[in-house]
Coordinates of C-alpha atoms in Angstrom, one line a residue:
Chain A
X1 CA -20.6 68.7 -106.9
X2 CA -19.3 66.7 -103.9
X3 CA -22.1 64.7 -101.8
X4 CA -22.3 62.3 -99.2
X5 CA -22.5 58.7 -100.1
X6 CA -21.7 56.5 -97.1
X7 CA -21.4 57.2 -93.6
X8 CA -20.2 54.6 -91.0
X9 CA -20.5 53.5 -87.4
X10 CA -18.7 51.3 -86.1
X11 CA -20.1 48.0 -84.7
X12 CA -19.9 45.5 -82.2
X13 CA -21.7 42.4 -84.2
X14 CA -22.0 43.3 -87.7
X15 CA -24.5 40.0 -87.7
X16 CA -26.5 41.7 -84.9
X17 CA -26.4 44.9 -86.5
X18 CA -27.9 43.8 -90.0
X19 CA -30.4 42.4 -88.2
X20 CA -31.4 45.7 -86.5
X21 CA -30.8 48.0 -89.3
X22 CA -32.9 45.3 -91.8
X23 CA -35.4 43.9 -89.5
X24 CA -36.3 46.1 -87.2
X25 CA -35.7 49.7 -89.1
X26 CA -36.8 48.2 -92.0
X27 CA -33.0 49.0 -94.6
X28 CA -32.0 46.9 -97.4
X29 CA -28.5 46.1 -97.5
X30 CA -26.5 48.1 -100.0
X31 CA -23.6 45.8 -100.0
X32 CA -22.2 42.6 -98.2
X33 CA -19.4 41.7 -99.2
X34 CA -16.6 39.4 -97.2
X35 CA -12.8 39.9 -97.9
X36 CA -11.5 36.4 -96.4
X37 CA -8.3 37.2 -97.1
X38 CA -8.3 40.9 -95.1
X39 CA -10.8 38.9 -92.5
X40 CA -12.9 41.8 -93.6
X41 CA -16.6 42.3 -94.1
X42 CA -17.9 45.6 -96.3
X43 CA -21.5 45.6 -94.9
X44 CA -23.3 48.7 -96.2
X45 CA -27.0 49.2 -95.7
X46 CA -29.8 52.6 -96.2
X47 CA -33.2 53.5 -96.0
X48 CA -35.5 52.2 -98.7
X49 CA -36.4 55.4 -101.2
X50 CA -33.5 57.0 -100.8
X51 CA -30.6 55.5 -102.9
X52 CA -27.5 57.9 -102.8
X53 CA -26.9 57.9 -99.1
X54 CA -25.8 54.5 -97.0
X55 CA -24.6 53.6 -93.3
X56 CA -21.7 51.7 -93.2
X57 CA -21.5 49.1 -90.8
X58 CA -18.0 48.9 -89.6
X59 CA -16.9 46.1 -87.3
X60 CA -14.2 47.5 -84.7
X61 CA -11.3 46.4 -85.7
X62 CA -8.4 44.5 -83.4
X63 CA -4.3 44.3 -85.0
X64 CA -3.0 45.3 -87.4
X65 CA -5.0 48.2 -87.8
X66 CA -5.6 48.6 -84.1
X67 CA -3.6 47.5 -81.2
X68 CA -5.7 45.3 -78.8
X69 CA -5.8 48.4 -76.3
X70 CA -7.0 50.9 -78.5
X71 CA -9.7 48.3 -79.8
X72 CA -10.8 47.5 -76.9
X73 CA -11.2 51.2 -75.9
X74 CA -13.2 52.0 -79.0
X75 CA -15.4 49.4 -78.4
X76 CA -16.1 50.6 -74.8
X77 CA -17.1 54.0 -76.2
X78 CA -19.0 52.8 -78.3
X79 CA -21.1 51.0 -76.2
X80 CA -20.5 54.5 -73.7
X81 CA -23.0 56.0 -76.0
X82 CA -19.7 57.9 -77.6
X83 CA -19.9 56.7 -81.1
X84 CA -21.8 59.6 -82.2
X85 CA -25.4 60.1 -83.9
X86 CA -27.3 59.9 -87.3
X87 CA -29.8 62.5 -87.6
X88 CA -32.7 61.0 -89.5
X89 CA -35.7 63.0 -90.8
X90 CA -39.4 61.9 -91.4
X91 CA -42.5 62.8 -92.9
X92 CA -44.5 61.8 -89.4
X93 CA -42.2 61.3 -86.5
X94 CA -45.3 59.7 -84.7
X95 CA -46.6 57.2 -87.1
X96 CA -42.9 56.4 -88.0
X97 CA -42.8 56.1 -83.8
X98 CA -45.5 53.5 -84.0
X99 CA -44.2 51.1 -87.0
X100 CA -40.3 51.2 -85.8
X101 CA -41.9 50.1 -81.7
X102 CA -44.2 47.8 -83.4
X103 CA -40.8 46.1 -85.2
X104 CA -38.7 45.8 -81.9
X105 CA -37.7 49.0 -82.0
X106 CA -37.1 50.3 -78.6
X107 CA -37.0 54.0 -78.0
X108 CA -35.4 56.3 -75.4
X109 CA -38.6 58.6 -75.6
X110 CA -41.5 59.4 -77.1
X111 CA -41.7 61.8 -79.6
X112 CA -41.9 64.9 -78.2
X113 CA -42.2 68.9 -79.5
X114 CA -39.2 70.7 -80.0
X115 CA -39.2 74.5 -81.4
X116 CA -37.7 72.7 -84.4
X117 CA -40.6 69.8 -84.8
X118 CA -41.2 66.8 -83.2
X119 CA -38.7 64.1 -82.4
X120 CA -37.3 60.9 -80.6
X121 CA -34.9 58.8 -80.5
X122 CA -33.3 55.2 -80.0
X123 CA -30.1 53.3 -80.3
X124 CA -28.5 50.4 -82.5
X125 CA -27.8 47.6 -80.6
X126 CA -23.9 48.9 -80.3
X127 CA -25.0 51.8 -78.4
X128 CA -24.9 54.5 -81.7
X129 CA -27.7 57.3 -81.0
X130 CA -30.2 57.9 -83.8
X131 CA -32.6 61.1 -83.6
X132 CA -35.5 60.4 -85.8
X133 CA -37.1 64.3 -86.8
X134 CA -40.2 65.7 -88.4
X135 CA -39.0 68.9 -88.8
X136 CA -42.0 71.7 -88.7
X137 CA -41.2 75.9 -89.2
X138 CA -39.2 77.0 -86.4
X139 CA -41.8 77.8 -83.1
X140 CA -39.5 78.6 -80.1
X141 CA -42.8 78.4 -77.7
X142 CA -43.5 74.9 -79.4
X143 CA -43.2 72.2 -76.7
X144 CA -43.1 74.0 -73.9
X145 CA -46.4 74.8 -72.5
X146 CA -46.7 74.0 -68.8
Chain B
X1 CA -29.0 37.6 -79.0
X2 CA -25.0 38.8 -78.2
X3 CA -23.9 39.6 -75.4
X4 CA -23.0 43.4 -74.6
X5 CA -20.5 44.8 -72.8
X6 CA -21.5 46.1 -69.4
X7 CA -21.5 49.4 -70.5
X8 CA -23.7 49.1 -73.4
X9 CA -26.6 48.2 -70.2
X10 CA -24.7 51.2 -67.9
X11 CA -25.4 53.3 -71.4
X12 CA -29.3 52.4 -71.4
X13 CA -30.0 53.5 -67.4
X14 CA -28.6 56.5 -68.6
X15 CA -30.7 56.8 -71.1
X16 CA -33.6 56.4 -68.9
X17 CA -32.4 59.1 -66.7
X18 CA -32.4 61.0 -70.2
X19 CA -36.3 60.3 -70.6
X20 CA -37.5 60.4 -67.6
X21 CA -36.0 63.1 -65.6
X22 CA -38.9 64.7 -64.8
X23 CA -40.9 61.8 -63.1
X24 CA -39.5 60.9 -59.4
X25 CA -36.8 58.3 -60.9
X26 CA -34.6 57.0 -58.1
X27 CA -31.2 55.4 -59.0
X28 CA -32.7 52.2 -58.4
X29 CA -34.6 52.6 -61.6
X30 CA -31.4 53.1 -63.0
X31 CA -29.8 50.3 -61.9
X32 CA -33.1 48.4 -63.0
X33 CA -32.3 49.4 -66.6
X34 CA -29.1 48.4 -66.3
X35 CA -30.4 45.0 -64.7
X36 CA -27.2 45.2 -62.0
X37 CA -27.6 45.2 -58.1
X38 CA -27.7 48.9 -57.3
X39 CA -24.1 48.9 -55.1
X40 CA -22.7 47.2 -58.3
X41 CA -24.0 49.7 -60.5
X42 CA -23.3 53.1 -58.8
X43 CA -19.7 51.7 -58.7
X44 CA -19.8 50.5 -62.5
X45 CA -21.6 53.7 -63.5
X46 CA -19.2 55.9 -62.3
X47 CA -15.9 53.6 -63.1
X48 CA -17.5 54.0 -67.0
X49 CA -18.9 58.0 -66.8
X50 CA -16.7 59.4 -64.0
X51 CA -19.3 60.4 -62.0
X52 CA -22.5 58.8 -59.9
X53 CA -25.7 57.9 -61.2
X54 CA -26.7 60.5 -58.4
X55 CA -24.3 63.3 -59.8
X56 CA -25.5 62.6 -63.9
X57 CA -29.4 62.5 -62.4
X58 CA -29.0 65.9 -60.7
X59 CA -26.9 67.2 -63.3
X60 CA -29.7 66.3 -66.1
X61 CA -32.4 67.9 -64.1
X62 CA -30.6 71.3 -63.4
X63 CA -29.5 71.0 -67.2
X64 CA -33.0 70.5 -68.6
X65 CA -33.7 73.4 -65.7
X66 CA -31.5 75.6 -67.6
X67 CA -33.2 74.9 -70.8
X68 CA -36.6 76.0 -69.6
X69 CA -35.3 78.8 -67.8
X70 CA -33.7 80.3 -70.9
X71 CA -37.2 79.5 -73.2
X72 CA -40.0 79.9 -70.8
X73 CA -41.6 82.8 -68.8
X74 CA -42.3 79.8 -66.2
X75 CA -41.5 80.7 -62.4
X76 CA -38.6 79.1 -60.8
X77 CA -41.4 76.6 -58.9
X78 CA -42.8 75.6 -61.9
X79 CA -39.3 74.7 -64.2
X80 CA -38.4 73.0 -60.6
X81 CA -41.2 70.6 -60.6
X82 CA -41.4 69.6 -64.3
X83 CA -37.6 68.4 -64.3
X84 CA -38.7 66.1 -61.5
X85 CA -37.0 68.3 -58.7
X86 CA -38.4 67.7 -55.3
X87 CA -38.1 71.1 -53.4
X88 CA -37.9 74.5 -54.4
X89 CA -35.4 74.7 -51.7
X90 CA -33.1 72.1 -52.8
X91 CA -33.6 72.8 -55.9
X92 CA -32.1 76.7 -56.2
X93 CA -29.6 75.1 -54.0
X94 CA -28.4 73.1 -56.2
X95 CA -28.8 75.2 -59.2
X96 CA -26.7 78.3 -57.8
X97 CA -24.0 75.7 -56.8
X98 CA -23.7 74.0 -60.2
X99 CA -24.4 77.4 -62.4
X100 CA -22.8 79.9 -60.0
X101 CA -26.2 82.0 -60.4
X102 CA -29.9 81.9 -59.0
X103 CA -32.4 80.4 -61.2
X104 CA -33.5 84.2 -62.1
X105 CA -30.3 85.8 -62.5
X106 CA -29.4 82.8 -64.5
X107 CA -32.5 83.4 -67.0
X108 CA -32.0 87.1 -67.2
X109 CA -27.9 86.5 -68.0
X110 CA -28.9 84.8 -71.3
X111 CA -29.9 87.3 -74.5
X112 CA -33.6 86.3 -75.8
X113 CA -32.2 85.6 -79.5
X114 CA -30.6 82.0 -77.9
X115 CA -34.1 80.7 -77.8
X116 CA -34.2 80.8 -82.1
X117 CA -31.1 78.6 -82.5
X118 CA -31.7 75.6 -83.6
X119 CA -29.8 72.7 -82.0
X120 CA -31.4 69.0 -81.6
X121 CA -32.2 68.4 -78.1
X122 CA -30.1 65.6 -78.2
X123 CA -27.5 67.3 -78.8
X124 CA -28.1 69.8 -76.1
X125 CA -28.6 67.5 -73.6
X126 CA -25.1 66.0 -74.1
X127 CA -23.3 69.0 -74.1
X128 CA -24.8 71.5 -71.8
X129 CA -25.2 69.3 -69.2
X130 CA -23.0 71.1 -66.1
X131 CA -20.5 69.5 -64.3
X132 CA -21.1 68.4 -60.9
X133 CA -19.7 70.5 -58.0
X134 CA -19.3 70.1 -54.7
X135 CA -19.5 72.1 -51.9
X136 CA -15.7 71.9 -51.0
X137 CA -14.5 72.4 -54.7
X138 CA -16.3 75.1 -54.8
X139 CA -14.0 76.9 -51.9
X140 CA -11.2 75.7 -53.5
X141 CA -11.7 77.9 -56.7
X142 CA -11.2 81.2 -54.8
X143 CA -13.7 83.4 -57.0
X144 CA -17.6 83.4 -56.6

């Protein structure tokens, strides 16, 4: 069986981000671990409960690997909103609304009915979406009374 | 706290045009988000999206339009006012220019099963969001 262990964003401040992923969302750190010689830092991190799956905090990386240009452009789509989403699912979108605002946690909107459930979302401090779901049975009318 | 590029604070008055579409948001607010004077961030906007904070308001509201159109029995008044539009008028206007259709013909054009697929809203917002046209492009197509 194949599963997904790790999947990455990349990062403007890996510092900044481990704050926001451990303080305010409320992660432990998976791993930390500095290469000095590769001026590298392997910061992994995931939501308490559920061990197999982590979020790999990759800083944007500059020469060798990428020519200043093409660094620089990454980072700006990043920061564009570009870098792509992490769907995340919960039990209670609102009460999970509530603890996330009351750590910092700034959302774009409130939760809100879908015909899927109810969700919201908010962004790292890089500018990487996150939709945070309660998924309920399928209701195409749900959320859409006038 | 770091410092952010410019277009990490262009990204968040986007956002609020995201969330709150459907109250009377000005591009002012916008450009409050993004803490920027509003000349310099209409021109920093559209240097980082490619298009005004004007264009990607209207666009959102005739996009979130769309969506109601195609999952409500609403009238055309009624989808106009809850996406924050101001006039009916201006509103159909806009909508027949951007989706080439009225508001009804628009609705009827799309089968009923699209209302059982499920796609996160975030998702589409971001991609069925229409392009903005203009008036003059739209004469230089050649076909209605």
């Amino acid at each position: 069986m194949i599963k997904i262990a790790n999947a990455q964003f990349w990062v403007h401040d890996q510092d900044e981000a481990l704050r926001f992923y451990t303080k305010r969302l409320g992660w432990e750190v998976r791993a930390d671990v500095t290469m000095e010689a590769w001026n590298f830092r392997w910061l992994a991190v995931g939501p308490v409960g559920q061990d197999d799956v982590g979020l790999v905090l990759m800083p944007v990386p500059g020469p060798p690997m990428l020519d200043t240009e093409s660094s620089a452009a990454l980072a700006g789509l990043v920061a564009k909103g570009a870098g792509g989403t992490l769907f995340l699912e919960t039990d209670d979108c609102q009460a999970s609304y509530d603890e996330l605002s009351a750590r910092g946690v700034v959302f774009n909107d409130p939760p809100t009915a879908q015909p899927y459930g109810i969700d919201t979302s908010f962004r790292d401090p890089s500018g990487n979406n996150i939709r945070l779901t309660q998924v309920l049975d399928f209701d195409p009318a749900r959320g859409t009374a006038p | 706290m770091t410092s952010q590029p410019l277009a990490r604070h262009l990204l968040r008055a986007r956002d609020l045009a995201d969330a709150r579409y459907a109250e009377p948001l000005t591009v002012a607010d916008m450009a409050g988000a993004a803490g920027l004077s509003l000349a310099h961030f209409s021109r920093e906007f559209k240097r980082a999206f490619g298009e005004s904070p004007h264009q990607y308001l209207l666009t959102r509201r005739l996009e979130r339009a769309a969506a109601l159109l195609r999952v409500t029995d609403w009238s055309v008044a009624d989808v106009c006012f809850a996406v924050g539009a101001g006039s009916v008028g201006s509103f159909t206007a806009s909508f027949g220019r951007v989706f080439g259709r009225s508001p009804a013909a628009y609705r009827r054009s799309w089968p009923s099963a699209a209302r059982f697929v499920r796609i996160p809203r975030c998702v589409a917002m971001a991609y069925a969001r229409p392009q903005n046209r203009t008036f003059r492009e739209d004469q230089g197509t050649g076909s209605s």
